[in-house]
Structure formats: structure tokens, C-alpha cells
XYZ file of C-alpha atoms in Angstrom:
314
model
C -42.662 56.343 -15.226
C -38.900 57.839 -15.910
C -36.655 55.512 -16.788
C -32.812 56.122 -15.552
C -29.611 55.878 -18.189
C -27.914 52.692 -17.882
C -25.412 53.084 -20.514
C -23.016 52.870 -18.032
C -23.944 49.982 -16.261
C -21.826 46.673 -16.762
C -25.512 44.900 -17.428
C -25.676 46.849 -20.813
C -23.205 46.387 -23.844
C -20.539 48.305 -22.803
C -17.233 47.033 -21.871
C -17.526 45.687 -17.816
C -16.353 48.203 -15.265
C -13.388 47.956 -13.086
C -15.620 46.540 -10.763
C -16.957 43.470 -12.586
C -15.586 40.725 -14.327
C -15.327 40.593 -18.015
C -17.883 37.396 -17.606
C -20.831 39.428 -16.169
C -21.852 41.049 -19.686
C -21.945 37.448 -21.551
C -24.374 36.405 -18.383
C -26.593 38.146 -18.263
C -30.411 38.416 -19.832
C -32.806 41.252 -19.393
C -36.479 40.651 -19.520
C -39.688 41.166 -19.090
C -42.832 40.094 -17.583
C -46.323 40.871 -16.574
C -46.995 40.586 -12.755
C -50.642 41.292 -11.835
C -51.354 44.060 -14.592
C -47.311 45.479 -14.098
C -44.717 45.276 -16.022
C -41.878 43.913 -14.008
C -38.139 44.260 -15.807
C -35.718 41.977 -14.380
C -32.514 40.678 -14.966
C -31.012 36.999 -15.379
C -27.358 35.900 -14.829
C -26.679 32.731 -15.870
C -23.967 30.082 -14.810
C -20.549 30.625 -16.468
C -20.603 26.629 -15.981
C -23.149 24.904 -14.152
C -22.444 22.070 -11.322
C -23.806 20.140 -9.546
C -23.710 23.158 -6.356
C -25.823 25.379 -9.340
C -28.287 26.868 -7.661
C -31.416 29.318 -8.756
C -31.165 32.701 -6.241
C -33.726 35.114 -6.373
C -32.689 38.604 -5.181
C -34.810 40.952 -3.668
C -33.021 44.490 -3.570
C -33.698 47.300 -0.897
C -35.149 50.499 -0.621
C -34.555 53.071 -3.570
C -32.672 50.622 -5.328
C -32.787 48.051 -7.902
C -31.168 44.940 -9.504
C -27.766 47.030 -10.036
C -27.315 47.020 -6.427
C -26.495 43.394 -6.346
C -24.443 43.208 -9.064
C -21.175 42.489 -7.757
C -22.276 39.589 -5.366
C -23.942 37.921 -8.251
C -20.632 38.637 -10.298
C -19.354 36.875 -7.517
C -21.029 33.952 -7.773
C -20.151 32.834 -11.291
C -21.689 29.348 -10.916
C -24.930 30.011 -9.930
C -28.017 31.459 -12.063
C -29.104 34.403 -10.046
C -32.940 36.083 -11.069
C -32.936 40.001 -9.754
C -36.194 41.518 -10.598
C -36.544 45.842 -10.192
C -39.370 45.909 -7.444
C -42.732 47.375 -8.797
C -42.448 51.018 -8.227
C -38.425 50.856 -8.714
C -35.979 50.705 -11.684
C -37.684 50.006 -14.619
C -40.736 48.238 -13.488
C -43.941 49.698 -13.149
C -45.972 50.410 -9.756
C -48.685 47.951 -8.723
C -52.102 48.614 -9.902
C -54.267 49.940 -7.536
C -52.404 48.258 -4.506
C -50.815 50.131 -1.524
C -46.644 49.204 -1.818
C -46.580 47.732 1.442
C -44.646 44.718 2.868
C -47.861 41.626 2.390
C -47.922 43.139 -1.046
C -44.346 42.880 -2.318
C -44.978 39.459 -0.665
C -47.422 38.600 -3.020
C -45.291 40.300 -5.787
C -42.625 37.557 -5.098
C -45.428 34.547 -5.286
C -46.491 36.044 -8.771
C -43.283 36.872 -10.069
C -42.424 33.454 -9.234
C -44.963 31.692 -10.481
C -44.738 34.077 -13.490
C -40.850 33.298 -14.439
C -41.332 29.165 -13.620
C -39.081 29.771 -9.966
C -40.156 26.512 -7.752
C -39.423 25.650 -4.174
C -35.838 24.983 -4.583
C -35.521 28.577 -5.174
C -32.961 30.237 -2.649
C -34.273 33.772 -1.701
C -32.285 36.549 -0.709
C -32.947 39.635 0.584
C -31.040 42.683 1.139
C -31.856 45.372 3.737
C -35.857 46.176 2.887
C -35.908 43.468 0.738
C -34.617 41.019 4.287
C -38.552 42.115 5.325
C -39.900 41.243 2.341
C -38.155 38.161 1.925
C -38.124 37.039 5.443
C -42.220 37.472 5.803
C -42.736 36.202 2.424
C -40.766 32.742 3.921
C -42.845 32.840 6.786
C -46.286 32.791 5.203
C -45.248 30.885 2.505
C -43.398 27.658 4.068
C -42.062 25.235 1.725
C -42.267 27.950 -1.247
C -38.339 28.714 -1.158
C -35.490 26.939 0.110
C -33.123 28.366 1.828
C -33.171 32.299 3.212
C -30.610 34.764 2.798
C -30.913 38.012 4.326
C -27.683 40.824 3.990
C -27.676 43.530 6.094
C -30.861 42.406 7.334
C -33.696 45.027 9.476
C -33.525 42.873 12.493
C -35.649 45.357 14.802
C -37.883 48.184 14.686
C -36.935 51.328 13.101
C -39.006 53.774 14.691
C -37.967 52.538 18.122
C -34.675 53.516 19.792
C -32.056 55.823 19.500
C -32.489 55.970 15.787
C -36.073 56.525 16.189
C -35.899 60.436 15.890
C -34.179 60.391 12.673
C -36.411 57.532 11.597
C -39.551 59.897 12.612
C -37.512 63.007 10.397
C -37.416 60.943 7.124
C -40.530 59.815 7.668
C -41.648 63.732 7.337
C -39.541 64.517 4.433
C -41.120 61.498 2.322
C -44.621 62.918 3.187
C -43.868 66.760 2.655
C -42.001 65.291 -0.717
C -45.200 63.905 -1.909
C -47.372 66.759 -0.743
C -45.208 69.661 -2.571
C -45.927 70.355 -6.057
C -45.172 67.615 -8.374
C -41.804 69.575 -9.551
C -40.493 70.214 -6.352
C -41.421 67.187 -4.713
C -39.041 65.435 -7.010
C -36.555 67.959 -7.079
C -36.430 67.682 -3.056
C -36.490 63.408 -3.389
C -33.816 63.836 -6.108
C -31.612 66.097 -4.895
C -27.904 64.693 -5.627
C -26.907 66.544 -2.434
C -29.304 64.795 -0.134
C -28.305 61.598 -1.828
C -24.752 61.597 -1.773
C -24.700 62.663 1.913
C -26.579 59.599 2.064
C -23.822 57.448 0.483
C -21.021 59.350 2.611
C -23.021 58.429 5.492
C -23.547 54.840 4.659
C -19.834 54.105 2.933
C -17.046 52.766 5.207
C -14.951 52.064 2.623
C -11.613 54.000 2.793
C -10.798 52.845 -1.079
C -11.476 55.920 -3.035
C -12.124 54.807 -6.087
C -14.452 52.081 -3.908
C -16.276 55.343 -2.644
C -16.142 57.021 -6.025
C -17.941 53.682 -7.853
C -20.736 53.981 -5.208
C -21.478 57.315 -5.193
C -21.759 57.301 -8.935
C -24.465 53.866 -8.426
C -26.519 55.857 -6.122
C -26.313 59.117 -8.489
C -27.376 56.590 -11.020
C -29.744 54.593 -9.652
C -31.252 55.898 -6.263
C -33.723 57.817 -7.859
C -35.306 55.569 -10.417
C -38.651 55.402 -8.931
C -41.774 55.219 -10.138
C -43.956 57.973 -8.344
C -43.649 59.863 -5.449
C -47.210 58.099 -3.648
C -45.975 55.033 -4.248
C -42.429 55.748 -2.907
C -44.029 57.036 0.100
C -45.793 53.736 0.559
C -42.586 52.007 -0.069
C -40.645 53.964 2.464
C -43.672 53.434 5.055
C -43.210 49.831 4.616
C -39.915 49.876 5.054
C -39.728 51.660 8.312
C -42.475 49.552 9.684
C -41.910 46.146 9.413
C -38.639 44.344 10.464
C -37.409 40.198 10.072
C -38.157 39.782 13.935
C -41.701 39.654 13.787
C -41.962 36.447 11.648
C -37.753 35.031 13.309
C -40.197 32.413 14.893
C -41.870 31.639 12.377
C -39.041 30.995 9.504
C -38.901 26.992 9.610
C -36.270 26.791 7.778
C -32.398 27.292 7.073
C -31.554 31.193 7.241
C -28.344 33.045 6.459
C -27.671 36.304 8.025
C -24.662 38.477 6.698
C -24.645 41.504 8.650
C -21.749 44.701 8.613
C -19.854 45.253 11.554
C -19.990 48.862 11.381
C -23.854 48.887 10.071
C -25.498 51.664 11.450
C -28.967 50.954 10.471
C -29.356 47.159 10.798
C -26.951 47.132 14.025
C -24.759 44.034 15.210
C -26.441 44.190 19.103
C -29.589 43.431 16.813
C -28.316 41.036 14.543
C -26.893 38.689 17.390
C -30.620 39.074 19.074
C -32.327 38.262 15.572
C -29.887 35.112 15.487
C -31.096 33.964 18.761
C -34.741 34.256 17.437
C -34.039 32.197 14.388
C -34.812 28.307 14.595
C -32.174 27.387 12.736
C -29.822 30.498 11.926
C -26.570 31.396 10.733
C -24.740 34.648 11.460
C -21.991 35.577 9.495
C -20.645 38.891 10.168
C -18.190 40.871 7.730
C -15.505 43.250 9.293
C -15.175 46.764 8.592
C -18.503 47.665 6.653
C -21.804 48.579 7.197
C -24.875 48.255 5.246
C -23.469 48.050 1.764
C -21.948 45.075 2.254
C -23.026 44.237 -1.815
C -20.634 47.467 -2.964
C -17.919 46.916 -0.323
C -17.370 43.505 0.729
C -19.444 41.185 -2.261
C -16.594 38.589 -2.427
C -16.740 37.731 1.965
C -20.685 38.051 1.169
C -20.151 35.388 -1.985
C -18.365 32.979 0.265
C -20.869 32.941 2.945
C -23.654 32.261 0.618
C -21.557 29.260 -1.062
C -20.714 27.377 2.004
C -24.401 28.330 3.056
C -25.402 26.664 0.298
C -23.297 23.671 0.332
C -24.234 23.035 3.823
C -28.093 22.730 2.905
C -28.112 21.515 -0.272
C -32.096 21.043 -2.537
């Protein structure tokens, strides 16, 4: 597995970026752990000063990414101890063994990891974007495992139906052609730093330039850190075909949605339908940003969670 440079991340020992407090450094822990034959990396930010509104928040990240994408909403949230594992198959953490990367199976990822790590049920879990799939159908066939759910920028309906679909249906073809090309072009076609940052253009609403600067430079970084390209494929499978309104019903308990005004993959129409689903939602929506609300807007994000929190306490 090729591992990515992270001398430049504000999780390593150089001096925090512009875009993270001097406190993050002196938070955080990296470790490992072995998950069901894998070695799973992750990455543990502890309180600046616990309270008693400390809570333990375990943070799923999306698709292509890992525990850097998160960073600044757990910078932002200073007095709480915040767990973000790299997914197996992303970051620094192996692939499962002999598993397909599908959404049941990161599901049972997050009962091992948790059990591995000593998380209990007073464990918040947050999910962002794929990870709002994972988490959200981990919740619901798990009840009483974590309490409660947050899910930012969450998949709230099907991606390979409506007007998205096509495009859905395209990417779909250029992860499997990617994996069926020889191994050196098959990465060199998933890697390609133009594909990617016409990704982040796409995705960015920011209209800070040094804002749109910082996160093209984390996806350059970090958005091709995966593990294989079978098991990517799997991943992105997964990703596409599985959404938090399947299980909406089924969540019995407190859930927190943070969704981007302008998000053009998890839209707002479908958020406010997802909400209605929910038994006992919350819909907080942040102006002016899409789906990387945890590079554009993590402070809004950070204050949603902490009233969440404080309204349904352990």
C-alpha cells in the first residue's frame, strides 16, 4: 500500500497551518490498531480541557478521503476528544482481508474498531458524506451501540437516480475502466491531479482564495491515498449505492443533519425530505457552501454539533 507525505499536515510536527490553531498539534495522538487482520491508523485529539459537555466523537470520513478531512471541525471543537480512524482501504490503513469494501462491511469495521479502541455506547458518531451511509446504517442495525448521530453533508437519496444519475452512471465507468487498465495507467488515470482538482473546483464555493488554495492542496495531498484500485472500486460502488434514507426509519434515536446550501451532490430538496423521514431529526443548514462544509464552514458546523450535543446529553 503507498503511503502519502504528510509532512505538511498540521497532525505531524510541524508548526500548525494558517488554518488550525496552534492547540491542534499538542492534541493530537496517532495510532495504531489491528481490526480483523488490518491495520487501521487513526488519529486521537484530545480535550484542551475537559468538562463536564466532554464528549467522545467518532468520525467517519468520506469517499477518497481520510482523517485530514475533518481536521478543522475537530480543531473546532477544542473540548471534546474526537477518534478519526483512515477507513480500511484509505490513508494509511490497510484494505480488509478478503472482504468486499462495501457499506455492511465498513459497518462492521466501525463495531470492531470500536470494540478494538474501548469506544462504548456513549460514543457520538459522525459521518461525513459516504461515511453519513456508513454511519447512519451502522446506527440502524446497531441500536443502542452509539449515542447520538451526526451526519454532514449527508447522501440523503439515491445517486444513480435523477438528474445526476448520468454523471453518476459516467464515474461509475471510469472507476471500472481504472481498475481494468494496466496497473500503471490505471493509477495514473485515478491519480491524475487534473481530474482531481477539477473535482475540487467543482465542489469549492468558497470565494476566499487562499480558502480555495488550502483545499486544493488537501485533495492534491490526500485524495489519492488509497489502498488498491479493486478495492477503491468496491468503495466507490458502495458509495453510489447506498444512501441514509433507506434505514431514516429505522434510526431510533437523536440525529443531526448539517447539510450545504449550495451542495450539489447531497441536495437541500433531499435533505428537507430525509428530515421528514427521521424520527427524531435535526436539520441545520449552513449558507453559502456545498459539500465541504468541514474545509469551508467547520466553525457553523462546530456550533451545531455543540448545541446538538448539549441538547441530548449521555
Amino acid at each position: 500500500m503507498e503511503k502519502v507525505d504528510t509532512s505538511q499536515s498540521p497532525d505531524g510536527a510541524q508548526a500548525p497551518d494558517k488554518f488550525f490553531s496552534a492547540s491542534l498539534p499538542g492534541r493530537t495522538h496517532a495510532s495504531d490498531v489491528d481490526v480483523d487482520g488490518s491495520k487501521i491508523a487513526y488519529w486521537t485529539y484530545e480535550p484542551v480541557s475537559a468538562t463536564a459537555a466532554t464528549r467522545t466523537i467518532l468520525v467517519i470520513h468520506g469517499f477518497r478521503g481520510d482523517h485530514h478531512g475533518l481536521l478543522r471541525v475537530a480543531d473546532q471543537l477544542p473540548e471534546m476528544r474526537i477518534i478519526m480512524p483512515d477507513l480500511p482501504a484509505f490513508g494509511s490503513s490497510e484494505p480488509f482481508v478478503g472482504d468486499e469494501h462495501s457499506v455492511e462491511r465498513y459497518g462492521r469495521f466501525i463495531s470492531s474498531f470500536m470494540a478494538g479502541v474501548g469506544l462504548g455506547p456513549k460514543t457520538v458518531l459522525l459521518g461525513h458524506s459516504f461515511g453519513s451511509i456508513v454511519a447512519s446504517h451502522f446506527a440502524a442495525a446497531h441500536p443502542g451501540s452509539i449515542y447520538p448521530l451526526i451526519l454532514v453533508n449527508p447522501i440523503a437519496a439515491p445517486a444513480l437516480e435523477g438528474p445526476k444519475g448520468i454523471m453518476t452512471k459516467l464515474a461509475v465507468l471510469y472507476y471500472q475502466l481504472s481498475a481494468r487498465l494496466p496497473r500503471p495507467l490505471g493509477l495514473a488515470v485515478l491519480r491524475n491531479r487534473a481530474i482531481v482538482r477539477i473535482m475540487s473546483i467543482t465542489m469549492a464555493k468558497t470565494k476566499d482564495k487562499n480558502l480555495r488554495r488550502f483545499i486544493h492542496a488537501q485533495h492534491d495531498a490526500y485524495f489519492s491515498a488509497f489502498a488498491d484500485r479493486n478495492s477503491l472500486l468496491e468503495s466507490f460502488k458502495a458509495s453510489v449505492s447506498g444512501n441514509v434514507a433507506e434505514v431514516a426509519e429505522r434510526l431510533a434515536l437523536p440525529v443531526l443533519l448539517i447539510a450545504g446550501e449550495k451542495d450539489e451532490i447531497a441536495t437541500l430538496p433531499n435533505q428537507h425530505k430525509l428530515m421528514k423521514r427521521l424520527p427524531d431529526g435535526t436539520l441545520e443548514v449552513i449558507p453559502d457552501v456545498g459539500h465541504l462544509i468541514h474545509y469551508e464552514t467547520p466553525a457553523p458546523a462546530a456550533a451545531a454539533i455543540r448545541t446538538f450535543l448539549e441538547e441530548h446529553p449521555a
